[in-house]
Amino acid sequence: MGTRGCNQIASLSEPGPGDGGRTGSWRVLRPVIDTSTCIPAKKGIMACFFCWLYCPDAVITRTIPPTIDYEYCKGCGICAEECPAGAIKMVKESTFV
Ligand code: SF4
Ligand code: SF4
């Protein structure tokens, strides 16, 4: 059954940083953005932002360059999978200790 033509009011919700708690402690791999290949960072234009769009925790900013809030990033790697420029690498968290 489709929803087109449905005149009932429905509620919608959007994810926000921290909705799942401080999930940064779950992380085994950390996404790192290479600003020399990231499209908006490289070209200085508000374009792409697939990482921002697909991050399930909404922890990537839609800015030049995009930034990641590691307090809440759980390291799922979706951003790295979706980046069309291959600008996000998943790096072992132990590298940063
Ligand atoms: S998806 Fe990749 S190229 Fe696009 S904004 Fe994010 S890091 Fe940059
Ligand atoms: S790995 Fe990427 S997609 Fe996953 S939570 Fe962290 S920033 Fe978001």
JSON list of C-alpha atoms and ligand atoms in Angstrom, two decimals:
[
{"chain": "A", "resi": 1, "resn": "MET", "atom": "CA", "xyz": [0.00, 0.00, 0.00]},
{"chain": "A", "resi": 2, "resn": "GLY", "atom": "CA", "xyz": [1.51, 3.31, -1.03]},
{"chain": "A", "resi": 3, "resn": "THR", "atom": "CA", "xyz": [1.33, 6.58, 0.85]},
{"chain": "A", "resi": 4, "resn": "ARG", "atom": "CA", "xyz": [0.60, 8.91, -2.06]},
{"chain": "A", "resi": 5, "resn": "GLY", "atom": "CA", "xyz": [-2.67, 10.66, -1.65]},
{"chain": "A", "resi": 6, "resn": "CYS", "atom": "CA", "xyz": [-2.68, 9.95, 2.07]},
{"chain": "A", "resi": 7, "resn": "ASN", "atom": "CA", "xyz": [-3.92, 13.06, 3.85]},
{"chain": "A", "resi": 8, "resn": "GLN", "atom": "CA", "xyz": [-3.03, 11.97, 7.36]},
{"chain": "A", "resi": 9, "resn": "ILE", "atom": "CA", "xyz": [-0.34, 13.90, 9.21]},
{"chain": "A", "resi": 10, "resn": "ALA", "atom": "CA", "xyz": [2.68, 11.80, 10.12]},
{"chain": "A", "resi": 11, "resn": "SER", "atom": "CA", "xyz": [5.60, 12.61, 12.35]},
{"chain": "A", "resi": 12, "resn": "LEU", "atom": "CA", "xyz": [9.14, 12.41, 11.06]},
{"chain": "A", "resi": 13, "resn": "SER", "atom": "CA", "xyz": [12.38, 12.30, 12.94]},
{"chain": "A", "resi": 14, "resn": "GLU", "atom": "CA", "xyz": [15.94, 12.95, 11.88]},
{"chain": "A", "resi": 15, "resn": "PRO", "atom": "CA", "xyz": [19.10, 11.55, 13.45]},
{"chain": "A", "resi": 16, "resn": "GLY", "atom": "CA", "xyz": [21.29, 13.90, 15.40]},
{"chain": "A", "resi": 17, "resn": "PRO", "atom": "CA", "xyz": [24.72, 13.67, 16.99]},
{"chain": "A", "resi": 18, "resn": "GLY", "atom": "CA", "xyz": [24.56, 11.75, 20.23]},
{"chain": "A", "resi": 19, "resn": "ASP", "atom": "CA", "xyz": [21.19, 10.09, 19.60]},
{"chain": "A", "resi": 20, "resn": "GLY", "atom": "CA", "xyz": [22.91, 6.75, 20.14]},
{"chain": "A", "resi": 21, "resn": "GLY", "atom": "CA", "xyz": [25.04, 7.94, 23.06]},
{"chain": "A", "resi": 22, "resn": "ARG", "atom": "CA", "xyz": [28.77, 8.62, 23.01]},
{"chain": "A", "resi": 23, "resn": "THR", "atom": "CA", "xyz": [29.42, 5.96, 20.40]},
{"chain": "A", "resi": 24, "resn": "GLY", "atom": "CA", "xyz": [32.97, 7.14, 19.75]},
{"chain": "A", "resi": 25, "resn": "SER", "atom": "CA", "xyz": [34.19, 4.57, 22.28]},
{"chain": "A", "resi": 26, "resn": "TRP", "atom": "CA", "xyz": [32.91, 1.77, 20.02]},
{"chain": "A", "resi": 27, "resn": "ARG", "atom": "CA", "xyz": [35.34, 2.69, 17.28]},
{"chain": "A", "resi": 28, "resn": "VAL", "atom": "CA", "xyz": [38.03, 0.27, 16.13]},
{"chain": "A", "resi": 29, "resn": "LEU", "atom": "CA", "xyz": [38.73, 2.14, 12.90]},
{"chain": "A", "resi": 30, "resn": "ARG", "atom": "CA", "xyz": [38.74, 5.93, 12.59]},
{"chain": "A", "resi": 31, "resn": "PRO", "atom": "CA", "xyz": [37.65, 7.68, 9.38]},
{"chain": "A", "resi": 32, "resn": "VAL", "atom": "CA", "xyz": [40.22, 10.25, 8.32]},
{"chain": "A", "resi": 33, "resn": "ILE", "atom": "CA", "xyz": [39.46, 12.73, 5.55]},
{"chain": "A", "resi": 34, "resn": "ASP", "atom": "CA", "xyz": [42.24, 13.56, 3.11]},
{"chain": "A", "resi": 35, "resn": "THR", "atom": "CA", "xyz": [41.59, 17.21, 2.29]},
{"chain": "A", "resi": 36, "resn": "SER", "atom": "CA", "xyz": [43.85, 17.03, -0.74]},
{"chain": "A", "resi": 37, "resn": "THR", "atom": "CA", "xyz": [41.37, 14.69, -2.46]},
{"chain": "A", "resi": 38, "resn": "CYS", "atom": "CA", "xyz": [38.05, 15.61, -0.77]},
{"chain": "A", "resi": 39, "resn": "ILE", "atom": "CA", "xyz": [36.04, 17.40, -3.50]},
{"chain": "A", "resi": 40, "resn": "PRO", "atom": "CA", "xyz": [34.80, 20.48, -1.58]},
{"chain": "A", "resi": 41, "resn": "ALA", "atom": "CA", "xyz": [38.11, 20.90, 0.22]},
{"chain": "A", "resi": 42, "resn": "LYS", "atom": "CA", "xyz": [40.09, 20.58, -2.99]},
{"chain": "A", "resi": 43, "resn": "LYS", "atom": "CA", "xyz": [37.86, 22.77, -5.14]},
{"chain": "A", "resi": 44, "resn": "GLY", "atom": "CA", "xyz": [36.55, 25.16, -2.51]},
{"chain": "A", "resi": 45, "resn": "ILE", "atom": "CA", "xyz": [32.95, 24.57, -3.52]},
{"chain": "A", "resi": 46, "resn": "MET", "atom": "CA", "xyz": [29.88, 23.34, -1.64]},
{"chain": "A", "resi": 47, "resn": "ALA", "atom": "CA", "xyz": [29.58, 20.06, -3.51]},
{"chain": "A", "resi": 48, "resn": "CYS", "atom": "CA", "xyz": [29.43, 16.32, -2.89]},
{"chain": "A", "resi": 49, "resn": "PHE", "atom": "CA", "xyz": [29.01, 15.81, 0.89]},
{"chain": "A", "resi": 50, "resn": "PHE", "atom": "CA", "xyz": [28.01, 12.18, 0.38]},
{"chain": "A", "resi": 51, "resn": "CYS", "atom": "CA", "xyz": [29.75, 11.50, 3.70]},
{"chain": "A", "resi": 52, "resn": "TRP", "atom": "CA", "xyz": [27.51, 14.03, 5.44]},
{"chain": "A", "resi": 53, "resn": "LEU", "atom": "CA", "xyz": [24.45, 12.59, 3.70]},
{"chain": "A", "resi": 54, "resn": "TYR", "atom": "CA", "xyz": [25.10, 8.93, 4.51]},
{"chain": "A", "resi": 55, "resn": "CYS", "atom": "CA", "xyz": [26.60, 9.10, 8.00]},
{"chain": "A", "resi": 56, "resn": "PRO", "atom": "CA", "xyz": [23.96, 7.36, 10.16]},
{"chain": "A", "resi": 57, "resn": "ASP", "atom": "CA", "xyz": [24.98, 9.35, 13.22]},
{"chain": "A", "resi": 58, "resn": "ALA", "atom": "CA", "xyz": [25.02, 12.78, 11.56]},
{"chain": "A", "resi": 59, "resn": "VAL", "atom": "CA", "xyz": [28.49, 13.50, 12.87]},
{"chain": "A", "resi": 60, "resn": "ILE", "atom": "CA", "xyz": [30.02, 14.91, 9.68]},
{"chain": "A", "resi": 61, "resn": "THR", "atom": "CA", "xyz": [29.66, 18.62, 8.97]},
{"chain": "A", "resi": 62, "resn": "ARG", "atom": "CA", "xyz": [28.58, 20.03, 5.63]},
{"chain": "A", "resi": 63, "resn": "THR", "atom": "CA", "xyz": [31.46, 22.47, 5.59]},
{"chain": "A", "resi": 64, "resn": "ILE", "atom": "CA", "xyz": [34.65, 23.13, 3.66]},
{"chain": "A", "resi": 65, "resn": "PRO", "atom": "CA", "xyz": [36.41, 20.95, 4.64]},
{"chain": "A", "resi": 66, "resn": "PRO", "atom": "CA", "xyz": [33.98, 18.48, 6.20]},
{"chain": "A", "resi": 67, "resn": "THR", "atom": "CA", "xyz": [34.87, 17.54, 9.77]},
{"chain": "A", "resi": 68, "resn": "ILE", "atom": "CA", "xyz": [34.01, 14.50, 11.85]},
{"chain": "A", "resi": 69, "resn": "ASP", "atom": "CA", "xyz": [32.97, 14.58, 15.50]},
{"chain": "A", "resi": 70, "resn": "TYR", "atom": "CA", "xyz": [34.97, 11.68, 16.93]},
{"chain": "A", "resi": 71, "resn": "GLU", "atom": "CA", "xyz": [33.09, 11.87, 20.22]},
{"chain": "A", "resi": 72, "resn": "TYR", "atom": "CA", "xyz": [30.17, 10.23, 18.48]},
{"chain": "A", "resi": 73, "resn": "CYS", "atom": "CA", "xyz": [31.57, 8.62, 15.30]},
{"chain": "A", "resi": 74, "resn": "LYS", "atom": "CA", "xyz": [31.29, 4.87, 15.87]},
{"chain": "A", "resi": 75, "resn": "GLY", "atom": "CA", "xyz": [33.63, 3.93, 13.02]},
{"chain": "A", "resi": 76, "resn": "CYS", "atom": "CA", "xyz": [31.09, 2.11, 10.84]},
{"chain": "A", "resi": 77, "resn": "GLY", "atom": "CA", "xyz": [32.94, 3.08, 7.66]},
{"chain": "A", "resi": 78, "resn": "ILE", "atom": "CA", "xyz": [29.86, 4.03, 5.62]},
{"chain": "A", "resi": 79, "resn": "CYS", "atom": "CA", "xyz": [31.33, 7.45, 4.87]},
{"chain": "A", "resi": 80, "resn": "ALA", "atom": "CA", "xyz": [34.48, 5.86, 3.46]},
{"chain": "A", "resi": 81, "resn": "GLU", "atom": "CA", "xyz": [32.38, 3.46, 1.35]},
{"chain": "A", "resi": 82, "resn": "GLU", "atom": "CA", "xyz": [30.24, 6.25, -0.07]},
{"chain": "A", "resi": 83, "resn": "CYS", "atom": "CA", "xyz": [32.95, 8.85, -0.74]},
{"chain": "A", "resi": 84, "resn": "PRO", "atom": "CA", "xyz": [33.22, 9.07, -4.55]},
{"chain": "A", "resi": 85, "resn": "ALA", "atom": "CA", "xyz": [36.74, 10.46, -4.36]},
{"chain": "A", "resi": 86, "resn": "GLY", "atom": "CA", "xyz": [38.15, 7.82, -2.03]},
{"chain": "A", "resi": 87, "resn": "ALA", "atom": "CA", "xyz": [39.11, 10.65, 0.29]},
{"chain": "A", "resi": 88, "resn": "ILE", "atom": "CA", "xyz": [38.20, 8.88, 3.53]},
{"chain": "A", "resi": 89, "resn": "LYS", "atom": "CA", "xyz": [40.49, 6.20, 4.86]},
{"chain": "A", "resi": 90, "resn": "MET", "atom": "CA", "xyz": [39.65, 3.98, 7.82]},
{"chain": "A", "resi": 91, "resn": "VAL", "atom": "CA", "xyz": [42.71, 3.99, 10.06]},
{"chain": "A", "resi": 92, "resn": "LYS", "atom": "CA", "xyz": [43.28, 1.69, 13.06]},
{"chain": "A", "resi": 93, "resn": "GLU", "atom": "CA", "xyz": [42.27, 3.51, 16.22]},
{"chain": "A", "resi": 94, "resn": "SER", "atom": "CA", "xyz": [45.36, 2.18, 17.98]},
{"chain": "A", "resi": 95, "resn": "THR", "atom": "CA", "xyz": [47.43, 4.39, 15.65]},
{"chain": "A", "resi": 96, "resn": "PHE", "atom": "CA", "xyz": [46.16, 7.46, 17.50]},
{"chain": "A", "resi": 97, "resn": "VAL", "atom": "CA", "xyz": [46.82, 6.34, 21.09]},
{"chain": "B", "resi": 1, "resn": "SF4", "atom": "S1", "xyz": [32.14, 12.20, 0.37]},
{"chain": "B", "resi": 1, "resn": "SF4", "atom": "FE1", "xyz": [34.38, 12.36, 0.17]},
{"chain": "B", "resi": 1, "resn": "SF4", "atom": "S2", "xyz": [34.74, 13.91, -1.40]},
{"chain": "B", "resi": 1, "resn": "SF4", "atom": "FE2", "xyz": [32.60, 14.10, -0.75]},
{"chain": "B", "resi": 1, "resn": "SF4", "atom": "S3", "xyz": [32.63, 15.69, 0.85]},
{"chain": "B", "resi": 1, "resn": "SF4", "atom": "FE3", "xyz": [32.84, 13.70, 1.89]},
{"chain": "B", "resi": 1, "resn": "SF4", "atom": "S4", "xyz": [35.06, 13.33, 2.09]},
{"chain": "B", "resi": 1, "resn": "SF4", "atom": "FE4", "xyz": [34.77, 14.97, 0.59]},
{"chain": "B", "resi": 2, "resn": "SF4", "atom": "S1", "xyz": [32.54, 6.00, 10.30]},
{"chain": "B", "resi": 2, "resn": "SF4", "atom": "FE1", "xyz": [31.77, 7.69, 9.02]},
{"chain": "B", "resi": 2, "resn": "SF4", "atom": "S2", "xyz": [29.63, 7.14, 8.58]},
{"chain": "B", "resi": 2, "resn": "SF4", "atom": "FE2", "xyz": [30.27, 5.92, 10.35]},
{"chain": "B", "resi": 2, "resn": "SF4", "atom": "S3", "xyz": [29.67, 7.09, 12.17]},
{"chain": "B", "resi": 2, "resn": "SF4", "atom": "FE3", "xyz": [31.80, 7.66, 11.69]},
{"chain": "B", "resi": 2, "resn": "SF4", "atom": "S4", "xyz": [31.67, 9.47, 10.40]},
{"chain": "B", "resi": 2, "resn": "SF4", "atom": "FE4", "xyz": [29.63, 8.51, 10.41]}
]
